[in-house]
CSV table of C-alpha atoms and ligand atoms in Angstrom, one decimal:
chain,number,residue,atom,x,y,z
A,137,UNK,CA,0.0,0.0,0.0
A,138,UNK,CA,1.5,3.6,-0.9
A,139,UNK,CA,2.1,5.8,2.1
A,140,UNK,CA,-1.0,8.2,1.9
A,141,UNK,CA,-1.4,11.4,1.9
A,142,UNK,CA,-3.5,12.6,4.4
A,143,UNK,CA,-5.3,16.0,5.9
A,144,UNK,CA,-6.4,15.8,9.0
A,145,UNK,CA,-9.1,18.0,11.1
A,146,UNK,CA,-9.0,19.1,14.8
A,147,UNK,CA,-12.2,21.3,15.8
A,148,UNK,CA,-13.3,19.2,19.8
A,149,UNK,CA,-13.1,21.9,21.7
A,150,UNK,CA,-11.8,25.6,21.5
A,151,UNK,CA,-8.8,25.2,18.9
A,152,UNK,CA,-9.2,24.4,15.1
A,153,UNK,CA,-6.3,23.0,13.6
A,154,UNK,CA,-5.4,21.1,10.4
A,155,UNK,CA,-2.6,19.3,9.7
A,156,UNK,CA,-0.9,17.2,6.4
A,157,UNK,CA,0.7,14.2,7.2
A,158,UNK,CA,2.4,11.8,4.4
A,159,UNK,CA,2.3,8.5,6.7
A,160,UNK,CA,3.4,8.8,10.3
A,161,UNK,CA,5.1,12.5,8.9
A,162,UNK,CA,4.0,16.1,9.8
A,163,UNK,CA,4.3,18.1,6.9
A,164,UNK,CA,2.1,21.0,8.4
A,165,UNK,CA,0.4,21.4,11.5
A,166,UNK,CA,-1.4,24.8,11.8
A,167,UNK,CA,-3.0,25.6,15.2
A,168,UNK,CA,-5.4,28.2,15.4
A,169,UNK,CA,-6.4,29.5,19.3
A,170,UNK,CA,-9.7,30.8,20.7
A,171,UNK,CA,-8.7,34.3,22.6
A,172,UNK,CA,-12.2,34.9,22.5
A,173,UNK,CA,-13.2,32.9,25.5
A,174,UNK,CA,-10.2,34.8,28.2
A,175,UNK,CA,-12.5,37.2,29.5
A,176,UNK,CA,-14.8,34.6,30.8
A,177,UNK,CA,-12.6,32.7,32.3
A,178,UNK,CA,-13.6,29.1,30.8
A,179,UNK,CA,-14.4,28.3,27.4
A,180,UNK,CA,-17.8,29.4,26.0
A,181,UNK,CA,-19.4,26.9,23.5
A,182,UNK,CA,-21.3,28.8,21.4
A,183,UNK,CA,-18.2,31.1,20.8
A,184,UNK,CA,-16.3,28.1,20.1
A,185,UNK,CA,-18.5,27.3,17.0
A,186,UNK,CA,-18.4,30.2,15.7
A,187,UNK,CA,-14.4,30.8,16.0
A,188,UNK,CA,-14.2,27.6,14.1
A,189,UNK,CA,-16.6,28.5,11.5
A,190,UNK,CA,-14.1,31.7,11.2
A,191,UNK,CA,-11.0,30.1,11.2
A,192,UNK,CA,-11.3,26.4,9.1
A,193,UNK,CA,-11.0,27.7,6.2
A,194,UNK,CA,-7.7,29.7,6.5
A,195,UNK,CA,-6.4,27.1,8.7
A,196,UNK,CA,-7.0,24.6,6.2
A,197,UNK,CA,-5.6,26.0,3.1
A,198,UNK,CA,-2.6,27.4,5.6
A,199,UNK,CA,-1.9,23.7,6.4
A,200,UNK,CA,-1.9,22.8,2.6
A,201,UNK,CA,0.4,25.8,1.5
A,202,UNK,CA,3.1,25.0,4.7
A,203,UNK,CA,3.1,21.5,2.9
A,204,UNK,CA,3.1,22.3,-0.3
A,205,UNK,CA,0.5,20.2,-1.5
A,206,UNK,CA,-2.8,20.7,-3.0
A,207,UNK,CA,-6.4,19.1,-2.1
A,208,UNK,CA,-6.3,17.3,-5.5
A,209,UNK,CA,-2.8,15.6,-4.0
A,210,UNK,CA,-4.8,14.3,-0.8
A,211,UNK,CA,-5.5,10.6,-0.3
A,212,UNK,CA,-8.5,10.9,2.7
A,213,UNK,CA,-10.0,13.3,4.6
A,214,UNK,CA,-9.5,13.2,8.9
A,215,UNK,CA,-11.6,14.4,11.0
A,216,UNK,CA,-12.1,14.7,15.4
A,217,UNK,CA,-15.6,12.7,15.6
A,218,UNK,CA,-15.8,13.3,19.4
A,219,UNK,CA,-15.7,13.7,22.3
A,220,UNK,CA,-15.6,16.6,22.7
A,221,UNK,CA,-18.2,20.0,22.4
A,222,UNK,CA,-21.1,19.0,20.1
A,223,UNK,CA,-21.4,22.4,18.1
A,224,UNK,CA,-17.6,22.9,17.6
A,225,UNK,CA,-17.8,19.1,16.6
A,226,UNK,CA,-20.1,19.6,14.3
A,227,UNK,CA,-18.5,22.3,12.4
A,228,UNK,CA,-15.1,20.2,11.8
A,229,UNK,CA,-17.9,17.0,10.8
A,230,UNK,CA,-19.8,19.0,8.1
A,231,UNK,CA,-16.5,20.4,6.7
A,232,UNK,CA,-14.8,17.2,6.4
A,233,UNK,CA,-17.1,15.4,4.8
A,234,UNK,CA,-18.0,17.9,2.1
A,235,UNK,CA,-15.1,18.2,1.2
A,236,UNK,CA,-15.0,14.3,0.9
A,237,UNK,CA,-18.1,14.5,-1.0
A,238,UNK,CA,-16.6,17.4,-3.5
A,239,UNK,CA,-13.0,15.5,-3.9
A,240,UNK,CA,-14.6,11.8,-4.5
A,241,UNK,CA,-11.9,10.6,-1.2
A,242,UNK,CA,-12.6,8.8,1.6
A,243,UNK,CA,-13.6,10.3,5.3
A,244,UNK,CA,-11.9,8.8,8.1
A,245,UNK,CA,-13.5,9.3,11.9
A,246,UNK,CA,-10.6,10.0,14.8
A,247,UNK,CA,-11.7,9.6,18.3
A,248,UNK,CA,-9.4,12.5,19.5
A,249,UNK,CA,-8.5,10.3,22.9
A,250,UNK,CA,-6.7,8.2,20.5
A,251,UNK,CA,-4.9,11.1,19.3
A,252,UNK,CA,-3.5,12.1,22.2
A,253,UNK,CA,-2.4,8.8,23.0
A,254,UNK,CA,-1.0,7.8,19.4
A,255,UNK,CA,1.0,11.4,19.2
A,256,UNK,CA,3.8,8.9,20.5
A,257,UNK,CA,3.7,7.4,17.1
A,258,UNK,CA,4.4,10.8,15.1
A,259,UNK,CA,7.9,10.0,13.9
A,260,UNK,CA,10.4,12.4,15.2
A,261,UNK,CA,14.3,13.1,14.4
A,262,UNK,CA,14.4,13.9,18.1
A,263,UNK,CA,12.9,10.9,19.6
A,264,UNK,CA,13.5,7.2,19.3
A,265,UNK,CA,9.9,5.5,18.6
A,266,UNK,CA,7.9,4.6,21.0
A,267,UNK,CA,7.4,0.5,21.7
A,268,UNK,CA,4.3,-1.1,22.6
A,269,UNK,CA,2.9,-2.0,24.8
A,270,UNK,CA,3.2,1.1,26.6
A,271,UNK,CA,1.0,2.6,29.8
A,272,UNK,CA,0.1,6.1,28.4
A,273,UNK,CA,-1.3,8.9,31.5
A,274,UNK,CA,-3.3,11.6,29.7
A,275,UNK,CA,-4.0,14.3,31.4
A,276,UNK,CA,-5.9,17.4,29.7
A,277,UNK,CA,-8.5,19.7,30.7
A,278,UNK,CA,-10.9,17.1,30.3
A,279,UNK,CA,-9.4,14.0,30.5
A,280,UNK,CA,-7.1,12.0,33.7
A,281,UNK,CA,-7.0,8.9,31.9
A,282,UNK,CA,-4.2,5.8,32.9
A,283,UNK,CA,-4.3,3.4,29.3
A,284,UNK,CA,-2.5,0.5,28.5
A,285,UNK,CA,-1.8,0.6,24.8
A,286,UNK,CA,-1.3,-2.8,23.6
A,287,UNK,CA,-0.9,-1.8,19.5
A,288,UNK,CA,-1.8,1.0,17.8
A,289,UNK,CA,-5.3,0.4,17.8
A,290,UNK,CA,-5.7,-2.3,20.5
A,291,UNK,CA,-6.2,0.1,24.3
A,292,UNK,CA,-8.1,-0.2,27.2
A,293,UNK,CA,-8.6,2.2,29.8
A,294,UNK,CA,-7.1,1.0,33.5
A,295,UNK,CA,-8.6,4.0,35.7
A,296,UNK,CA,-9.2,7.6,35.2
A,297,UNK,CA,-10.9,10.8,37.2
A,298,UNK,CA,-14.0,10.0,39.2
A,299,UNK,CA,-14.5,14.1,39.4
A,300,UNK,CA,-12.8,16.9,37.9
A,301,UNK,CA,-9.6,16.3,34.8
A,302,UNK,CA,-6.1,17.0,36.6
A,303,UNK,CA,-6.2,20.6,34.1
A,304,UNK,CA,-9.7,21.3,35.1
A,305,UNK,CA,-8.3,21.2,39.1
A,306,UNK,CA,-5.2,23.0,38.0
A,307,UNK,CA,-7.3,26.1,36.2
A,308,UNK,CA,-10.0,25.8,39.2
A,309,UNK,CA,-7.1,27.0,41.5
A,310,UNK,CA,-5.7,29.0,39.4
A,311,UNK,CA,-8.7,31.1,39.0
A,312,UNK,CA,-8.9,31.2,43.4
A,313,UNK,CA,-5.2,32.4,43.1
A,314,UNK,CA,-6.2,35.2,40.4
A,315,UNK,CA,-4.6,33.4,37.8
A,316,UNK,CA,-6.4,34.4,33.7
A,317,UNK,CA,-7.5,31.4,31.8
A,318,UNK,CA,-5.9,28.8,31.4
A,319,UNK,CA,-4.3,28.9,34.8
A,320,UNK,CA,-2.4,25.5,34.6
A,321,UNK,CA,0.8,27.1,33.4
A,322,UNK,CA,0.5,29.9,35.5
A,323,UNK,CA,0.6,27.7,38.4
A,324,UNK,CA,3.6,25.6,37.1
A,325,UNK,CA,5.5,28.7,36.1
A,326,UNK,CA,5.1,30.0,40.1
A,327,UNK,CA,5.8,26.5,41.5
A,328,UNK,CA,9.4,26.5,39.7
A,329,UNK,CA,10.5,29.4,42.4
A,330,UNK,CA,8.6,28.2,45.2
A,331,UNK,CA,8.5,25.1,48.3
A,332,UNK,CA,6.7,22.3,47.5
A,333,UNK,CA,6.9,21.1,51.1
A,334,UNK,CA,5.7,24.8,52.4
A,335,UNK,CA,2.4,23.8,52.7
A,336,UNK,CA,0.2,20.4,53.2
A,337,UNK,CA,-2.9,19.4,51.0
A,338,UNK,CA,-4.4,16.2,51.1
A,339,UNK,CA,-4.3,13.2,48.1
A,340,UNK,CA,-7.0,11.2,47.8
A,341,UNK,CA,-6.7,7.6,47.1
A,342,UNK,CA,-9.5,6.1,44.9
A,343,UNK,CA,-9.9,2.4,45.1
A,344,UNK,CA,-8.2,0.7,42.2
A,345,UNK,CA,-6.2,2.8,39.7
A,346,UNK,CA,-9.0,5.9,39.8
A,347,UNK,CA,-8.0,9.4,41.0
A,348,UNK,CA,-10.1,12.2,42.5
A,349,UNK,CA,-8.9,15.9,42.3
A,350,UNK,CA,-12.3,17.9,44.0
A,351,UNK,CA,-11.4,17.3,47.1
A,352,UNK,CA,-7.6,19.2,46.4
A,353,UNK,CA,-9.5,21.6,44.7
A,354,UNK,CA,-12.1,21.8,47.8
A,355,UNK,CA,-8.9,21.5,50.9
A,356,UNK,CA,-7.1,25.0,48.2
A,357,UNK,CA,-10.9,27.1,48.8
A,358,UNK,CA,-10.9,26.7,52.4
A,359,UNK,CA,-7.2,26.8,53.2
A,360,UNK,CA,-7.5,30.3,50.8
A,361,UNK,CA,-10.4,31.3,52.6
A,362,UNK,CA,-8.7,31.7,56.0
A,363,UNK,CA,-5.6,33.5,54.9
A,364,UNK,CA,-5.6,37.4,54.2
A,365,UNK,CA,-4.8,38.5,50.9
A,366,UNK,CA,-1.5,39.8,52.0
A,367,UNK,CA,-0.1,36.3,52.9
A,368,UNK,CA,-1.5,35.0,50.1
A,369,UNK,CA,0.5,37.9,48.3
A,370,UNK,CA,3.9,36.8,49.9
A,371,UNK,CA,3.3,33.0,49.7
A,372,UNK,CA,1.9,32.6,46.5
A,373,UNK,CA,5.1,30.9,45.0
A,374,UNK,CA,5.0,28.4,48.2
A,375,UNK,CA,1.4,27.7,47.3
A,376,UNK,CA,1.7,26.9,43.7
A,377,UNK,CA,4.7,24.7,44.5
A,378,UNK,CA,2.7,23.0,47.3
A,379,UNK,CA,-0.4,22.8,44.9
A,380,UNK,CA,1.5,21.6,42.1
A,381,UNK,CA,3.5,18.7,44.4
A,382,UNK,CA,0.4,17.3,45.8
A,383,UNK,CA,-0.9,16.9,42.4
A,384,UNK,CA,2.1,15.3,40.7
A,385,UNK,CA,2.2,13.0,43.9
A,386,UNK,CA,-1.3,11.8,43.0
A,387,UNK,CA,-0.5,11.4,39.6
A,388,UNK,CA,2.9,9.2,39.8
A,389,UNK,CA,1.4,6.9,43.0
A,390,UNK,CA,-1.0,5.4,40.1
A,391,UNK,CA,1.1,5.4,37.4
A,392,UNK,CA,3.3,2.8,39.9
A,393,UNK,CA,0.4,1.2,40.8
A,394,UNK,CA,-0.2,0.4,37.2
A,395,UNK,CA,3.5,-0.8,36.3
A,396,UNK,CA,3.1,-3.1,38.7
A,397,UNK,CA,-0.2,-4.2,38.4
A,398,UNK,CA,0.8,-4.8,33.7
A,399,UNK,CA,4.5,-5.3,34.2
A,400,UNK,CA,4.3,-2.9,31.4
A,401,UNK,CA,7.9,-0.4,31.7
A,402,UNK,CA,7.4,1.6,28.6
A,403,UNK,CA,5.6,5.2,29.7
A,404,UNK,CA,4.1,8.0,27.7
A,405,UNK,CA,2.5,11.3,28.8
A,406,UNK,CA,-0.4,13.1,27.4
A,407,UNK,CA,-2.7,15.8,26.7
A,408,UNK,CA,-2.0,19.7,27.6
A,409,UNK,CA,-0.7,19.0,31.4
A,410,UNK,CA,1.4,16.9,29.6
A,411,UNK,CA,3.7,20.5,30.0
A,412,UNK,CA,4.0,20.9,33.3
A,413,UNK,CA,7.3,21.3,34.5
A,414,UNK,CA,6.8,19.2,37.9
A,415,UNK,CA,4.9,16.4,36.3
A,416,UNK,CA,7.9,15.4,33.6
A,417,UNK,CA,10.7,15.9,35.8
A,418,UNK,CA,9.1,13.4,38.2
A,419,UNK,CA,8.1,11.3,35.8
A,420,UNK,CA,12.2,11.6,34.2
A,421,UNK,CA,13.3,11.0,37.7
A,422,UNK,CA,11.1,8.1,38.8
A,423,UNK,CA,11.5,6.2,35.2
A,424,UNK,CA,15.6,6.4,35.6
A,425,UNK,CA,14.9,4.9,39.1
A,426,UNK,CA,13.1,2.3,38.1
A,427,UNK,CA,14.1,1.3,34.9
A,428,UNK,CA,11.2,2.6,33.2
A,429,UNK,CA,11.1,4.1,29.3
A,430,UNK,CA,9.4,8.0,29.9
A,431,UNK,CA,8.6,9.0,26.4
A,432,UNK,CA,7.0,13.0,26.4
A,433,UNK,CA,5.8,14.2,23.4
A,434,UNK,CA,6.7,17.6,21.5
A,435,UNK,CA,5.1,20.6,23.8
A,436,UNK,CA,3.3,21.2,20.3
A,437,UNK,CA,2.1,17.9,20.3
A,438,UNK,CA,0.8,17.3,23.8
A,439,UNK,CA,-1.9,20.1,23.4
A,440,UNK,CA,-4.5,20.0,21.1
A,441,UNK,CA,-3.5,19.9,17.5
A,442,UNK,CA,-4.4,17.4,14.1
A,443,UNK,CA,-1.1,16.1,13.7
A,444,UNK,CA,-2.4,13.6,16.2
A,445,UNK,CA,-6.1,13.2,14.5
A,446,UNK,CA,-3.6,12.7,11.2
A,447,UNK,CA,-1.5,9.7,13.0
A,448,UNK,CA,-4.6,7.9,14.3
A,449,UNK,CA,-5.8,8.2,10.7
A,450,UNK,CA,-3.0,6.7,9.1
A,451,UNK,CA,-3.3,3.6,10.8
A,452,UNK,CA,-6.8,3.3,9.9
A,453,UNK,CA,-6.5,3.9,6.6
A,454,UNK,CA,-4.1,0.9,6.6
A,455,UNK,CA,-7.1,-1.1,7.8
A,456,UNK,CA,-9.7,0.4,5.7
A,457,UNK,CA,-11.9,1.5,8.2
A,458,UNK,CA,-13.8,4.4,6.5
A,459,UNK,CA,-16.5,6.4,7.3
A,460,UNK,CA,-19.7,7.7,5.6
A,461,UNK,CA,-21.4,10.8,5.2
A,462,UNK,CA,-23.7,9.0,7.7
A,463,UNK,CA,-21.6,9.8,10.6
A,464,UNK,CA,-22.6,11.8,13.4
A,465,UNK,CA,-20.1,13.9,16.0
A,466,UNK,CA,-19.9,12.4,19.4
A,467,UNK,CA,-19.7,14.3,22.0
A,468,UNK,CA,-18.9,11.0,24.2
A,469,UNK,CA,-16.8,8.4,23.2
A,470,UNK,CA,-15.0,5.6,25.1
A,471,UNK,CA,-11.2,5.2,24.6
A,472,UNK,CA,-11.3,1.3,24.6
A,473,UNK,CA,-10.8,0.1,20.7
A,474,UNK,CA,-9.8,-3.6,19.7
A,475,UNK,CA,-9.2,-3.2,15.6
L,503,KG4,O1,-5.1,18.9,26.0
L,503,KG4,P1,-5.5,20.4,26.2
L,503,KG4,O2,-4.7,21.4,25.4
L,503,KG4,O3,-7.0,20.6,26.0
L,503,KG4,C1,-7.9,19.7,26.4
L,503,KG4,O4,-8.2,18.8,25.6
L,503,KG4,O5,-8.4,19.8,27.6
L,503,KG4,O6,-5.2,20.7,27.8
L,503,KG4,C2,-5.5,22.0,28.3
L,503,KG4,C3,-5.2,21.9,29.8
L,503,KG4,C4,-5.7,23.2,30.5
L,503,KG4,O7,-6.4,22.8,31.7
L,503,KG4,C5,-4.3,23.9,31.0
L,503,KG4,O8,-4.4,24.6,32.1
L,503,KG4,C6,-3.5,22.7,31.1
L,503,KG4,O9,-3.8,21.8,30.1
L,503,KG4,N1,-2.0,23.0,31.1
L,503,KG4,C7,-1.2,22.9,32.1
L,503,KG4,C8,0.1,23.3,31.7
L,503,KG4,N2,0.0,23.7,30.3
L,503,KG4,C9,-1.3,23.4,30.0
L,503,KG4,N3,-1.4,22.5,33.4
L,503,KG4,C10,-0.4,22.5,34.2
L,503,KG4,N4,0.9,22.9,33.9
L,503,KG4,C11,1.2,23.3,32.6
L,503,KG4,N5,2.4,23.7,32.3
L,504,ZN,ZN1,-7.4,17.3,24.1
């Protein structure tokens, strides 16, 4: 089978991208973001359909020029079916598939979990590939997800968030701390300078390989709450490093739980916490300790993008699996897949 040519779609939530991949290669991968939704501090749906309706177009044809190809040189047509927001869904869906319809090519579906996951598989000058099976922890701003990837399309999920996504906890407390959104990297920028040991929050331990972060969240409101804004002031560093330990603790106790439980030593991080600063030095200094592979993505590949919609379609091209105009966004979709 020829290595095909393929543009891919991002549009779950509040970035549109679009990306050109020639097999498991990035030729483009143009990311446009959503300022529009700062000033609320959150992101607003209905402005996230329209921003896409604004931006798909340029983005597209931005992706095809930084490639230098042409639409007639593309083999199939990628698109995020879910989950994610149903109207900003639906806007990458219709797009897709007419330009399927005009082009005569097939319409591949990407459930954008998979993305994040397969991202590992984008081949990389920098990076040796990745080797399955491999335990893959994606955290995002919706997602806290521990997978055991057995093949590229063979995963199962082993635990994940009962509550709140590790980035929804880290912009929650951002936003207590006066942080714009996202807060994540505002947190981890002020927990570089600051004790992780200044302060003591609680971690919650789920039964099984599950994770909680409310109660964090919940333990930051209260322990804010009885401080005067001047301490908070002069300890802020203390408290994002305090914040940002407790979390990573939470994080990595799992992750060991799960090595042990597979026997599985290859590890990869995921999704747009994926950055922090704490988070992959911990992971780095727990996986030379034990022995363990840590693969990390690109920064530009752990947050959303369609280079990874583009990998995940790739390999289903090589199994054929197409979809018709018939299908629908999701705006929930299980990560498990057996193909
Ligand atoms: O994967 P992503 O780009 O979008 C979702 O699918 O959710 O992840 C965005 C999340 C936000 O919650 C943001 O605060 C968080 O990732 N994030 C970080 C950092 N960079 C991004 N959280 C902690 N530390 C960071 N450096
Ligand atoms: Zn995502």
């Amino acid at each position: 089978m020829q290595t095909p040519l393929i543009l891919a779609l991002e549009s779950s939530c509040d970035d549109t991208s679009a990306a050109v991949l020639r097999g498991s290669v990035v030729l483009s991968n143009v990311v446009a973001n959503q300022a529009v939704h700062e000033a609320y501090g959150g992101v607003v749906p209905e402005l996230a359909s329209r921003a896409h309706q604004e931006h798909i177009i340029p983005v597209v044809q931005a992706a095809l020029h930084q490639a230098s190809v042409s639409l007639a040189d593309i083999d199939a047509l990628a698109f995020t079916q879910g989950p994610g927001l149903m109207g900003s869904l639906m806007v990458g869906v219709s797009f897709m598939k007419s330009l399927a319809l005009s082009l005569d090519r097939p319409l591949i579906a990407v459930n954008h979990l998979h993305g994040h996951v397969l991202a590992h598989c984008i081949a990389d000058a920098n990076q040796s590939p990745i080797v399955f099976p491999f335990l893959c922890l994606l955290v995002s701003g919706g997602h806290t997800q521990i997978i055991a990837v057995h093949a590229p399309l063979q995963m199962c999920l082993l635990g994940q968030t009962m509550d709140d996504a590790v980035g929804e906890c880290y912009d929650k407390i951002a936003k207590m701390l006066g942080f714009p959104y996202p807060g994540g990297p505002h947190i981890d920028r002020l927990a570089q300078t600051g004790n992780p040991l200044a302060f003591s929050f609680p971690c919650s331990d789920m039964p099984e390989l599950n994770y909680s972060f409310s109660g964090l969240k919940t333990a930051v409101l209260y322990f804010l709450q009885k401080q005067s804004a001047d301490f908070i002031a002069e300890n802020l560093a203390d408290i994002c490093a305090s914040v940002q330990h407790t979390i990573v603790k939470m994080l990595l106790a799992k992750l060991k739980k799960a090595v042990k439980q597979t026997g599985i030593k290859t590890l990869a991080l995921s999704g747009g916490v994926a950055a922090n600063s704490g988070l992959r030095s911990a992971l780095q200094t727990e996986g030379a300790k034990n022995k363990w592979q840590v693969h990390i993505p690109k920064f530009s590949y752990c947050t959303d993008n369609a280079a990874m919609i583009g990998i995940v379609a790739k390999f289903l091209y090589e199994k054929s699996n197409f979809a018709t105009q018939n299908c629908l966004p999701q705006a929930r979709m299980p990560i498990d897949i057996h193909l």
